[in-house]
PDB file of C-alpha atoms and ligand atoms in Angstrom:
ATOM      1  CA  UNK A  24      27.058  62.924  72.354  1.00 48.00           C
ATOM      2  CA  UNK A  25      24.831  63.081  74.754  1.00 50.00           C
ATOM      3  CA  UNK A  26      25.641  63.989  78.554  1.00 56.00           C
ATOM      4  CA  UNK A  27      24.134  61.754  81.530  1.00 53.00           C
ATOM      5  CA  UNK A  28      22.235  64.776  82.910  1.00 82.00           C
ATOM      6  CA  UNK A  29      20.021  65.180  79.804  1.00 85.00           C
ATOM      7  CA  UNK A  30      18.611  61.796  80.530  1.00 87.00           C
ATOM      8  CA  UNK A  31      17.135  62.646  83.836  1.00 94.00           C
ATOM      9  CA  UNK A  32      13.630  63.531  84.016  1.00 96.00           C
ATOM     10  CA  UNK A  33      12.248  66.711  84.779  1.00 97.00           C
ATOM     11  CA  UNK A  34      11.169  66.722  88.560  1.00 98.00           C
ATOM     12  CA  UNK A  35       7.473  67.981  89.314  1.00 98.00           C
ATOM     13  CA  UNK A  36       5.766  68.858  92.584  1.00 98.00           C
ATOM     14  CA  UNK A  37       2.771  69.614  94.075  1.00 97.00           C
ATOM     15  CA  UNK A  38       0.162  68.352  96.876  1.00 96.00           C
ATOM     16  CA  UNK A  39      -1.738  66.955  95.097  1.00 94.00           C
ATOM     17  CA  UNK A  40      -3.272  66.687  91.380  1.00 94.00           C
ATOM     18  CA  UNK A  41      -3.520  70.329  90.827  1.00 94.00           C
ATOM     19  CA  UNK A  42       0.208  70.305  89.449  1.00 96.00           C
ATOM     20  CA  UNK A  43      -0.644  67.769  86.411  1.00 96.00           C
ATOM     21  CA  UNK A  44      -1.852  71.048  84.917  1.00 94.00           C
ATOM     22  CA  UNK A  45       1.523  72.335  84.709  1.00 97.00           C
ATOM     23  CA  UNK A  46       2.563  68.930  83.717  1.00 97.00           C
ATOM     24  CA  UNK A  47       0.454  68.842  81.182  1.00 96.00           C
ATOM     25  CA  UNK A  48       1.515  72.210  79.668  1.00 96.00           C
ATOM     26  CA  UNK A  49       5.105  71.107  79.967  1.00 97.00           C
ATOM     27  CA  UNK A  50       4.267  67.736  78.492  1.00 95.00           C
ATOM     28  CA  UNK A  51       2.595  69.818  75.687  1.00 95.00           C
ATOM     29  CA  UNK A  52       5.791  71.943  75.263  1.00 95.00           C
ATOM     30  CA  UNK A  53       8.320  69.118  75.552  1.00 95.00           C
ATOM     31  CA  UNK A  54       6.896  66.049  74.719  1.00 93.00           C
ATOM     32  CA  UNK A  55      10.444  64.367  74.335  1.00 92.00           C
ATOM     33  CA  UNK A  56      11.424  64.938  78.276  1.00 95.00           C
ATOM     34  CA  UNK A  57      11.007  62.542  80.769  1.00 95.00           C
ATOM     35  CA  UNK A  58       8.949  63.788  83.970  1.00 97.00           C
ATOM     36  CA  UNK A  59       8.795  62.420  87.494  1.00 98.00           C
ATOM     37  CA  UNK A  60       5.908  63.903  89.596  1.00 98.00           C
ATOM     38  CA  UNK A  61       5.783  64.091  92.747  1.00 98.00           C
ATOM     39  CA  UNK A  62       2.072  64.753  94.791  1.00 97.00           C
ATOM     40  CA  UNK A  63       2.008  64.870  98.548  1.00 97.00           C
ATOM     41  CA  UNK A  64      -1.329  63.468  98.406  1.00 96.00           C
ATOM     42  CA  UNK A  65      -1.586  62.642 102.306  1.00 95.00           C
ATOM     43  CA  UNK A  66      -0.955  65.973 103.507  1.00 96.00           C
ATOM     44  CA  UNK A  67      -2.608  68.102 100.629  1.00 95.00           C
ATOM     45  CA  UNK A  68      -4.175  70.757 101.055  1.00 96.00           C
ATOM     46  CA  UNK A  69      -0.942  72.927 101.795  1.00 97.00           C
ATOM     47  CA  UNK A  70      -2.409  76.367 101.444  1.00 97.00           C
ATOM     48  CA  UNK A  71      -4.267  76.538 104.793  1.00 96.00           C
ATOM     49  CA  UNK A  72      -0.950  75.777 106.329  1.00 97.00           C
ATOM     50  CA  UNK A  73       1.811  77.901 107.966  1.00 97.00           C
ATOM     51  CA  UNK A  74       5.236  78.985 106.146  1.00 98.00           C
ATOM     52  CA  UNK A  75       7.058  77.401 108.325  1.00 98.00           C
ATOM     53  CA  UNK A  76       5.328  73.879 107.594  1.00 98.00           C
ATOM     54  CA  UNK A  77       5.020  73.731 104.333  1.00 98.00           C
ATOM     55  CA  UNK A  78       8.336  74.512 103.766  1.00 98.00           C
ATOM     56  CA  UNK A  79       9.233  71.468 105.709  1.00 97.00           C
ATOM     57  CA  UNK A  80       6.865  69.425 103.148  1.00 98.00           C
ATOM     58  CA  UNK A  81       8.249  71.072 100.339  1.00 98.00           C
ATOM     59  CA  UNK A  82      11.987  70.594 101.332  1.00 97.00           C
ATOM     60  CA  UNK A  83      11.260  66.498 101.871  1.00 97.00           C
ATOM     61  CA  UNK A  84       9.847  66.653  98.152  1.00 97.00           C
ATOM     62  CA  UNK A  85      12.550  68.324  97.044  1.00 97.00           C
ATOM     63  CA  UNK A  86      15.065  66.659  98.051  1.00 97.00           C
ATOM     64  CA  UNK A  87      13.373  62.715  97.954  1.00 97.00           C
ATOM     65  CA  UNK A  88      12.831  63.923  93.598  1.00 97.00           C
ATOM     66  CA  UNK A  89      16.376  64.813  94.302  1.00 96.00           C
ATOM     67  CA  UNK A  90      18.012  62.151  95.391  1.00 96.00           C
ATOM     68  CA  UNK A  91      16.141  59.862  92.855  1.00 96.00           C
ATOM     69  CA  UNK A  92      17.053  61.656  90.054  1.00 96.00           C
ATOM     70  CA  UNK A  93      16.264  64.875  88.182  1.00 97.00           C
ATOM     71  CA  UNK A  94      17.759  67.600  85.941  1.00 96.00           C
ATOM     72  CA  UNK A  95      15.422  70.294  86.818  1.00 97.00           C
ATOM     73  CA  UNK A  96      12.688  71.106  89.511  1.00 98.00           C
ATOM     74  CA  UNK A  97       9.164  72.757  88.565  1.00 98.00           C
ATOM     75  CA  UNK A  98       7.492  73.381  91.768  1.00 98.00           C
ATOM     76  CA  UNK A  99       3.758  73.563  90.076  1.00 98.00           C
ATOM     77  CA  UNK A 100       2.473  74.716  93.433  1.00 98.00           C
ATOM     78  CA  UNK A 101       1.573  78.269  93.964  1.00 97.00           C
ATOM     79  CA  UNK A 102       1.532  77.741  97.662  1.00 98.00           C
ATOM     80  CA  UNK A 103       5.008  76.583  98.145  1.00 98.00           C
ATOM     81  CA  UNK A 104       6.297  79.117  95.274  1.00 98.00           C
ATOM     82  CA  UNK A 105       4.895  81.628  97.228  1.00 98.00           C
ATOM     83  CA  UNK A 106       6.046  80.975 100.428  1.00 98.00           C
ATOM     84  CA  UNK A 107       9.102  79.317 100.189  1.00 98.00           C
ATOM     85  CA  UNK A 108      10.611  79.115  96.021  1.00 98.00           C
ATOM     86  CA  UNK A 109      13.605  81.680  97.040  1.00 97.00           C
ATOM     87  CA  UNK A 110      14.310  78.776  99.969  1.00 98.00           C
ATOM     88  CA  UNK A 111      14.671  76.163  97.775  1.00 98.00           C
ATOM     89  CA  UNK A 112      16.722  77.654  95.358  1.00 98.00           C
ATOM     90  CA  UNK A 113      18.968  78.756  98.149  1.00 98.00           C
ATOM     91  CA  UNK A 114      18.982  75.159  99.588  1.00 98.00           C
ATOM     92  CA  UNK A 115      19.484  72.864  96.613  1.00 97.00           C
ATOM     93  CA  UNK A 116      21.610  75.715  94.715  1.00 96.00           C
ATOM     94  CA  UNK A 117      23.200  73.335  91.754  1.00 93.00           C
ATOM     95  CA  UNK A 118      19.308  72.389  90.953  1.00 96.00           C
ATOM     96  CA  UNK A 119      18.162  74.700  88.057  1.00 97.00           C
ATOM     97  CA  UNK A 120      14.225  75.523  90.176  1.00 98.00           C
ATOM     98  CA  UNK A 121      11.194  77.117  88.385  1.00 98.00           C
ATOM     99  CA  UNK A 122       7.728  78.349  90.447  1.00 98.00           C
ATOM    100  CA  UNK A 123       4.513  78.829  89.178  1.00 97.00           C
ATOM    101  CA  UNK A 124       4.245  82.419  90.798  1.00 97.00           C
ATOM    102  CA  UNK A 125       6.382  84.637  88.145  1.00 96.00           C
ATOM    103  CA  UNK A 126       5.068  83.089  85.151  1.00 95.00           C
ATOM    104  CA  UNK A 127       0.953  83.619  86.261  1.00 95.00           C
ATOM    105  CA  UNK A 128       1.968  86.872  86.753  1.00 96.00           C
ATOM    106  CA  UNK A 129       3.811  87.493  83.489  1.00 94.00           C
ATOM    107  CA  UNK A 130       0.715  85.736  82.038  1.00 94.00           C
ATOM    108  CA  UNK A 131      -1.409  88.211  83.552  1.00 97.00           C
ATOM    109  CA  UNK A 132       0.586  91.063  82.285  1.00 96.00           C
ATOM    110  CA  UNK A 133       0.237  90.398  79.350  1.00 95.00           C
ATOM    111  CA  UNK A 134      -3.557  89.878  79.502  1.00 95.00           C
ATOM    112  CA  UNK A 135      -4.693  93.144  81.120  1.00 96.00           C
ATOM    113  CA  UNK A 136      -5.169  96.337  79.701  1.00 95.00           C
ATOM    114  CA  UNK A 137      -6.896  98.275  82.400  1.00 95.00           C
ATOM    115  CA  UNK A 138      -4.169  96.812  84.777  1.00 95.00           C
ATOM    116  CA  UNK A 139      -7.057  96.324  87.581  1.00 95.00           C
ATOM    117  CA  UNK A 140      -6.257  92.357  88.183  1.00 96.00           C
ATOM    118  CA  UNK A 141      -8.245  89.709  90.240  1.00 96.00           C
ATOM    119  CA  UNK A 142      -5.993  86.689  91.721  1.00 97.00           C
ATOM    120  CA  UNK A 143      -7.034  83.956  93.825  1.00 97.00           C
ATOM    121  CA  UNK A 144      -5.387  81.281  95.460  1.00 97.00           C
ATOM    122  CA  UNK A 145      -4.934  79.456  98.544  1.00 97.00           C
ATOM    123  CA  UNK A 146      -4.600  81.388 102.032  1.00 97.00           C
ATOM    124  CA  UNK A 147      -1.024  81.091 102.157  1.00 97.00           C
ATOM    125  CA  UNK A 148      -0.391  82.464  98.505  1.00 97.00           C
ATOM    126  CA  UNK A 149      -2.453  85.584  99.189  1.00 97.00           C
ATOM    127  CA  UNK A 150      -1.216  85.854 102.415  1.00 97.00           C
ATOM    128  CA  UNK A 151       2.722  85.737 101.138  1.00 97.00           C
ATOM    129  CA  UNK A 152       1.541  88.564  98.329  1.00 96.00           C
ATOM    130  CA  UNK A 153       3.956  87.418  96.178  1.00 94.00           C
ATOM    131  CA  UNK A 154       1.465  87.785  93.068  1.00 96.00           C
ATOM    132  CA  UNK A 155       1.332  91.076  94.122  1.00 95.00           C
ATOM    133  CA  UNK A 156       5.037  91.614  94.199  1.00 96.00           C
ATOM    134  CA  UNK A 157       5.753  89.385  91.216  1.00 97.00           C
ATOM    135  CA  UNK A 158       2.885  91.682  89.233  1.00 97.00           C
ATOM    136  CA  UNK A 159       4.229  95.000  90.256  1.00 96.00           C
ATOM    137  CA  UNK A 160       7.511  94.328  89.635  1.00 96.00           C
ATOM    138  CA  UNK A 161       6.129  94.026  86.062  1.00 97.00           C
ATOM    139  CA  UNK A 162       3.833  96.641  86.197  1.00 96.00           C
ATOM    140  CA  UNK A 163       3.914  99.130  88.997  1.00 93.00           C
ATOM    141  CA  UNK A 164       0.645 100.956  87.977  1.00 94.00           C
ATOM    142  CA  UNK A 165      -1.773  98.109  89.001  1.00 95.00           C
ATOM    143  CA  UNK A 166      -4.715  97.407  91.222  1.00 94.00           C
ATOM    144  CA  UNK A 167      -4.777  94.143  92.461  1.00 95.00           C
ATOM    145  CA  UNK A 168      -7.362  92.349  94.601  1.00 94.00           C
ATOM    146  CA  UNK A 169      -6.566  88.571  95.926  1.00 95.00           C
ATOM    147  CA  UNK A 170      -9.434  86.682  97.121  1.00 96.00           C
ATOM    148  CA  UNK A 171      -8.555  83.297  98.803  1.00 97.00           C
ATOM    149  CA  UNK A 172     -10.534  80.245  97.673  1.00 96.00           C
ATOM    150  CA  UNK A 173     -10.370  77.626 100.277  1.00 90.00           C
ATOM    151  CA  UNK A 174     -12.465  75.402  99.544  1.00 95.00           C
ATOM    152  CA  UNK A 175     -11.330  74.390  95.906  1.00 96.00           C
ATOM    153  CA  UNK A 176      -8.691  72.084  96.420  1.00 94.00           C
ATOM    154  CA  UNK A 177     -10.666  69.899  98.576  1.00 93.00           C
ATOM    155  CA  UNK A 178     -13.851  70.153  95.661  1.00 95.00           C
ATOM    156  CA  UNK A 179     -10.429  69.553  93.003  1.00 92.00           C
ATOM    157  CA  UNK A 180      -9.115  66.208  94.873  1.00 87.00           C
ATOM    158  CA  UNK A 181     -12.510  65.117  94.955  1.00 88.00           C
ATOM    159  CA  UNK A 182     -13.145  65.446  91.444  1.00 89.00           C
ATOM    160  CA  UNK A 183     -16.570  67.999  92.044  1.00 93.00           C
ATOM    161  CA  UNK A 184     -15.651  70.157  89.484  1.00 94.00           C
ATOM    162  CA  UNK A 185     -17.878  70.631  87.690  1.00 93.00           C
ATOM    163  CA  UNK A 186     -21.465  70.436  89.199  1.00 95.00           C
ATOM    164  CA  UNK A 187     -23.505  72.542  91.130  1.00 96.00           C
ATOM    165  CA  UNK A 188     -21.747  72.749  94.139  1.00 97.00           C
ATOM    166  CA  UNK A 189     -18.772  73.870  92.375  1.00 97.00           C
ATOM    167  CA  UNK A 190     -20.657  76.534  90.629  1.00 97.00           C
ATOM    168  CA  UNK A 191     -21.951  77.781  94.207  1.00 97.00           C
ATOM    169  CA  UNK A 192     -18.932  77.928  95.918  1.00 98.00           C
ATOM    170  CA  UNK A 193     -16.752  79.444  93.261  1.00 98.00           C
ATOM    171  CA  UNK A 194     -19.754  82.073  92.752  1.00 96.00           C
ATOM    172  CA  UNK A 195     -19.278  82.299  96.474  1.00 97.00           C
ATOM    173  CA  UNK A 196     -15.626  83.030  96.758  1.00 97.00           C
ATOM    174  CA  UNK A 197     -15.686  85.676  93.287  1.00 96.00           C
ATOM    175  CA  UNK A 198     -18.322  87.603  94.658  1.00 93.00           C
ATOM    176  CA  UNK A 199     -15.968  90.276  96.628  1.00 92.00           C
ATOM    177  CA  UNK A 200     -14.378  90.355  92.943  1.00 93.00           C
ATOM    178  CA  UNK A 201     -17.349  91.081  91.144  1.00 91.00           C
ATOM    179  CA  UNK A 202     -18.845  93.347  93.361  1.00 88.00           C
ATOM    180  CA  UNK A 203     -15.586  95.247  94.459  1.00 82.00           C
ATOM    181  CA  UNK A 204     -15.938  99.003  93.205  1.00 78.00           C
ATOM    182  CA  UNK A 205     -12.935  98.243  90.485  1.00 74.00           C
ATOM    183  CA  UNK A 206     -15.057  95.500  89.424  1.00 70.00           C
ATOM    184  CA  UNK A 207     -15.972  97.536  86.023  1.00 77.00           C
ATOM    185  CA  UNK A 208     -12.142  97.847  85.406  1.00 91.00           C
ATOM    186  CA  UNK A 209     -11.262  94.147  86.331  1.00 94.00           C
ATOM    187  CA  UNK A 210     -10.518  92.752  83.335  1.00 94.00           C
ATOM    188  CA  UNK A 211      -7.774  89.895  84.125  1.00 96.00           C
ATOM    189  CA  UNK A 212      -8.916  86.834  86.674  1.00 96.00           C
ATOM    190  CA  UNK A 213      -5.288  84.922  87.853  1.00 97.00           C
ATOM    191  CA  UNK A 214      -5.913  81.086  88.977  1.00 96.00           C
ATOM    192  CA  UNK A 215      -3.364  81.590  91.331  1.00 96.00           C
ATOM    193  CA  UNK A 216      -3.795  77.553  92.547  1.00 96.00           C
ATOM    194  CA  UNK A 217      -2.636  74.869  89.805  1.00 95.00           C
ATOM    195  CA  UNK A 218      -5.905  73.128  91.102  1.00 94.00           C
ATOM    196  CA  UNK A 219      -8.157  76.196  89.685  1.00 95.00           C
ATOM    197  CA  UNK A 220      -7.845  75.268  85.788  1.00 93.00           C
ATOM    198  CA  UNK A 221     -10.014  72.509  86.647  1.00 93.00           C
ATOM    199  CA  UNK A 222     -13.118  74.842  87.253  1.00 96.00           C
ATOM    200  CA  UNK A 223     -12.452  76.651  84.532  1.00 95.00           C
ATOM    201  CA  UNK A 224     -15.844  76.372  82.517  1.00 95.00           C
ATOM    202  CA  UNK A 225     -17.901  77.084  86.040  1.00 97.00           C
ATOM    203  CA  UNK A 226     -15.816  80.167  86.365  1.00 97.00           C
ATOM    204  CA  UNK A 227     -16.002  81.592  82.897  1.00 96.00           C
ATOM    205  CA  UNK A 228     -19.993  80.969  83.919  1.00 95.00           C
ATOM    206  CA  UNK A 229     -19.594  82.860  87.133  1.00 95.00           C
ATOM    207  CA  UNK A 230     -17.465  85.294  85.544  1.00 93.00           C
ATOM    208  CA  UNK A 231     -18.903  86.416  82.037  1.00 89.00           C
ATOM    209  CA  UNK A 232     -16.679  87.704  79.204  1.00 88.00           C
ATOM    210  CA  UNK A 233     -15.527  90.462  81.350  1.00 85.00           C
ATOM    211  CA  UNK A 234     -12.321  88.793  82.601  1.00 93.00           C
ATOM    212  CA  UNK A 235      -9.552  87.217  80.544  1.00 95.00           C
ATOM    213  CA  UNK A 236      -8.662  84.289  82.783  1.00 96.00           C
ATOM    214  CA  UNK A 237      -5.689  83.344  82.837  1.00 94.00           C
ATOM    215  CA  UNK A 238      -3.149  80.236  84.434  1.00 91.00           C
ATOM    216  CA  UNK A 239       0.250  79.693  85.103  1.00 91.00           C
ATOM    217  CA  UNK A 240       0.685  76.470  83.500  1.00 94.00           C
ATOM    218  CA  UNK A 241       1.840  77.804  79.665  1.00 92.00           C
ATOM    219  CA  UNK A 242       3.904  80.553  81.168  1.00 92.00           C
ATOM    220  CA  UNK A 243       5.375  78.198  83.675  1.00 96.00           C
ATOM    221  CA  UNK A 244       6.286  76.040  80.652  1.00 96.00           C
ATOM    222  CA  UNK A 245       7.469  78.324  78.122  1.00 95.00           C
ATOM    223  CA  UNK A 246      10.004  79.295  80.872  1.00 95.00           C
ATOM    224  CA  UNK A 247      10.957  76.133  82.003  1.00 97.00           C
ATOM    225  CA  UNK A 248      11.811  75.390  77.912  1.00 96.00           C
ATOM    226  CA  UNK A 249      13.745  78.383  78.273  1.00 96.00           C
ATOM    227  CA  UNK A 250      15.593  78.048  81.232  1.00 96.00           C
ATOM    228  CA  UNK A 251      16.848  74.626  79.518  1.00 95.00           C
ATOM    229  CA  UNK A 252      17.798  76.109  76.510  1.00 94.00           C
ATOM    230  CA  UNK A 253      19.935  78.527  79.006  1.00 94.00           C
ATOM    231  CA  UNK A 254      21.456  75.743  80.951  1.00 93.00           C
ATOM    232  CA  UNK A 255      22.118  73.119  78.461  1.00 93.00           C
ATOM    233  CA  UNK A 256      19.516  70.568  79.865  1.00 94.00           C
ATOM    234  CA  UNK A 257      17.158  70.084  77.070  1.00 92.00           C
ATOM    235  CA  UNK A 258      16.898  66.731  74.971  1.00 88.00           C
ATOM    236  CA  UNK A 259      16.501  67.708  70.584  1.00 80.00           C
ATOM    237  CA  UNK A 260      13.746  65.602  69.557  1.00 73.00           C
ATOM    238  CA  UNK A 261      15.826  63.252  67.534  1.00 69.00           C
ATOM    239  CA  UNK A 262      18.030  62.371  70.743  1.00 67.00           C
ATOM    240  CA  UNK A 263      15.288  61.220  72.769  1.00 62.00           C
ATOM    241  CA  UNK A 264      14.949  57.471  73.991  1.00 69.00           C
ATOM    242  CA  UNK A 265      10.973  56.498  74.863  1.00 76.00           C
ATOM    243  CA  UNK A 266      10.249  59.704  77.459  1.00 79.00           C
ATOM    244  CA  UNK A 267       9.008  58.339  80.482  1.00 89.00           C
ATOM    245  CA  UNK A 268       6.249  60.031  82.374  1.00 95.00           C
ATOM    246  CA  UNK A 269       6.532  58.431  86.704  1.00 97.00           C
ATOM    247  CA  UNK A 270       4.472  59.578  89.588  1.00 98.00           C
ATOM    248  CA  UNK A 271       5.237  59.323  93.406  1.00 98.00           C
ATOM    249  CA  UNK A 272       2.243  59.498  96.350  1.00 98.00           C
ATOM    250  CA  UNK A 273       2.607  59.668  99.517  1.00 97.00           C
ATOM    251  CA  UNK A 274      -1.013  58.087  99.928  1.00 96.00           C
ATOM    252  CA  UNK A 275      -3.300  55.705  97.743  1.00 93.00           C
ATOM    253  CA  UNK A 276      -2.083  55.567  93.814  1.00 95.00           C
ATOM    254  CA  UNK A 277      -5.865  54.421  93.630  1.00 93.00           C
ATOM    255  CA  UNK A 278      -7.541  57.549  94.762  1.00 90.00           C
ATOM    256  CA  UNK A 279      -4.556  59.932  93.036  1.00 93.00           C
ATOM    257  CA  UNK A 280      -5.297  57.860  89.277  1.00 93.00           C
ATOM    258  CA  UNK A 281      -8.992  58.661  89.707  1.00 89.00           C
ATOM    259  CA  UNK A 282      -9.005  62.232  89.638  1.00 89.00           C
ATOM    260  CA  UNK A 283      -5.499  62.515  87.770  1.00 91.00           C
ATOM    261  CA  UNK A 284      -7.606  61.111  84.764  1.00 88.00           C
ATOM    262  CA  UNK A 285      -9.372  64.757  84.826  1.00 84.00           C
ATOM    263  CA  UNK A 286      -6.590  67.205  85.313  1.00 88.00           C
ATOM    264  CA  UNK A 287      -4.123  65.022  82.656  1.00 90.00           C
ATOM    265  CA  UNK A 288      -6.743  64.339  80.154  1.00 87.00           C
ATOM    266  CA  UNK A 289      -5.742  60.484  80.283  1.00 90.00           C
ATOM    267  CA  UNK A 290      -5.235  57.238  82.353  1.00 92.00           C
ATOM    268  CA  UNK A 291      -2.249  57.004  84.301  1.00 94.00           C
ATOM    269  CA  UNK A 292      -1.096  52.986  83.823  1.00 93.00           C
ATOM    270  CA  UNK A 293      -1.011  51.625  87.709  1.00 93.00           C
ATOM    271  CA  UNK A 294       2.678  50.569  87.172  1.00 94.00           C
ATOM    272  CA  UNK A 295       3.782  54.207  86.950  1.00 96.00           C
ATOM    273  CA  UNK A 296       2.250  54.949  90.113  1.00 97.00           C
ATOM    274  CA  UNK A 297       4.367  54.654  93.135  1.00 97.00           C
ATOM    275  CA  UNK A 298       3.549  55.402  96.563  1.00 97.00           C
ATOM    276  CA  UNK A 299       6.523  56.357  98.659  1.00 96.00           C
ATOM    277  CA  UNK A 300       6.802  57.705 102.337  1.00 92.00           C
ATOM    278  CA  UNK A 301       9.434  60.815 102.797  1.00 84.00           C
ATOM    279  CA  UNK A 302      10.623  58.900 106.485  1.00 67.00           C
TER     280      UNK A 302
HETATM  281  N1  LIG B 406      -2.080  73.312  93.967  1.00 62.38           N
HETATM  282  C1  LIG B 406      -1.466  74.066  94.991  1.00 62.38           C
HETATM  283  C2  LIG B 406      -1.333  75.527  94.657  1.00 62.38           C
HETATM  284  O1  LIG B 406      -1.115  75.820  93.514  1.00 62.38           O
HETATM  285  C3  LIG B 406      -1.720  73.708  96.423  1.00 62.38           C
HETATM  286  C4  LIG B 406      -3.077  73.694  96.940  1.00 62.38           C
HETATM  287  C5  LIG B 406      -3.102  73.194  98.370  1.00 62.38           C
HETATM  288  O2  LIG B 406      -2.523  72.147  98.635  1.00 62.38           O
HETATM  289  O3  LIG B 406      -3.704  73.876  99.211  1.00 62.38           O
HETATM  290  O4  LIG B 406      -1.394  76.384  95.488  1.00 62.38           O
END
């Protein structure tokens, strides 16, 4: 017998697209769940932002996946997991909520050897250090040097990922990382943004073989499988109706399905696509 609550989807946020990399981990992971997304696509980027504003955004996505329906929250944003994950959970305290933060930096653990470790992100993760807190707490012996990448998400929404100008501006925003004096010992490179994966073959360019690089979006949903195990949520394979994969905007479905295609690996039908206003 199966209890309502199973039936609900999995709730997942971000600004923009760069959370369909976590979605597409946890779709990887748990193919028979249901997922609603959620991406704040008219007020991405977050991460140049202050605390105190995006964890107004993040509270209105919260609560409007909420109120529609879900059993669990991923928050595949390392900007608002960074500066605000511990509100959440404090706010919506019956919702079982997962960041993106803890699991890059288990990830990134278990990558290094020499325990010298390169993260980037947006301005607000790096400036929150909670990479930095959520690696030491892991491993108190390490060196770790956070670079923040500005100009990513904006290449990432536009779909440049690939080209040239990604390639100059990535080389652009490393280069403190290769040429700091630990760079010898450097051997672990955290995409501390879920809208980093998407450069991921102009980085390992930039980069060499010199740096394992590594994501969040596995981690993030090895945990997540775990955390349902924990709390009863998760659907066996034989239970599950047809999953159904849904996707809120807060601006044009048209622009979001064009670069979605990239980060998700496939189309997103139009009728899944709803755009929604949080007033
Ligand atoms: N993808 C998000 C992150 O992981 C947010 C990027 C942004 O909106 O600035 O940090």
């Amino acid at each position: 017998m199966i209890t309502p609550k199973l039936d609900l989807p999995i709730g997942v946020f971000d600004s923009g697209v760069g959370g369909l990399t976590v979605l597409r981990a946890l779709y990887d992971m748990l193919p028979q769940e249901s997922y609603l997304y959620l991406g704040d696509t008219a007020r991405v980027p977050y991460g140049i932002k202050s605390p105190e504003t995006i964890t107004r955004y993040a509270e209105q996505a919260a609560s409007t996946l909420i109120k529609r329906g879900i059993k669990l929250l991923v928050v595949a944003c390392n900007t608002v997991t960074a500066v605000c994950l511990k509100h959440l959970q404090e706010v919506y305290v019956d919702l079982p909520i997962i960041g993106v933060v803890e699991p890059g930096a288990k990830a990134a653990v278990r990558a290094s050897v020499t325990g010298h470790i390169a993260v980037i992100g947006t301005e607000a993760t790096v400036n929150a250090q909670s990479y930095q807190r959520a690696i030491r707490q892991l491993r108190n012996d390490t060196n770790i040097i956070a670079q923040s990448c500005g100009l990513l998400v904006a290449l990432a929404e536009e779909g440049w990922t690939d080209d040239t100008i990604a390639e100059a501006t990535v080389r652009r925003y490393l280069e403190p990382i290769l040429h700091s004096p630990a760079n010898g010992a450097v051997d672990c490179l955290v995409l501390g943004c879920t809208h980093y994966p998407a450069f991921l073959p102009v980085i390992k360019n930039v980069v060499g073989d010199r740096m394992h690089i590594v994501d969040s979006a596995k981690t993030t949903a090895e945990m997540t499988a775990e955390l349902m195990q924990l709390k009863n949520l998760a659907i066996e394979k034989d239970q599950a109706d047809l999953p159904r994969m849904n996707f809120l905007v807060t601006d044009s479905p048209l622009r979001f399905s064009r670069t979605a295609k990239q980060f998700l690996g496939w189309e997103i039908p139009d009728s899944s696509i709803t755009m929604i206003d949080f007033h």
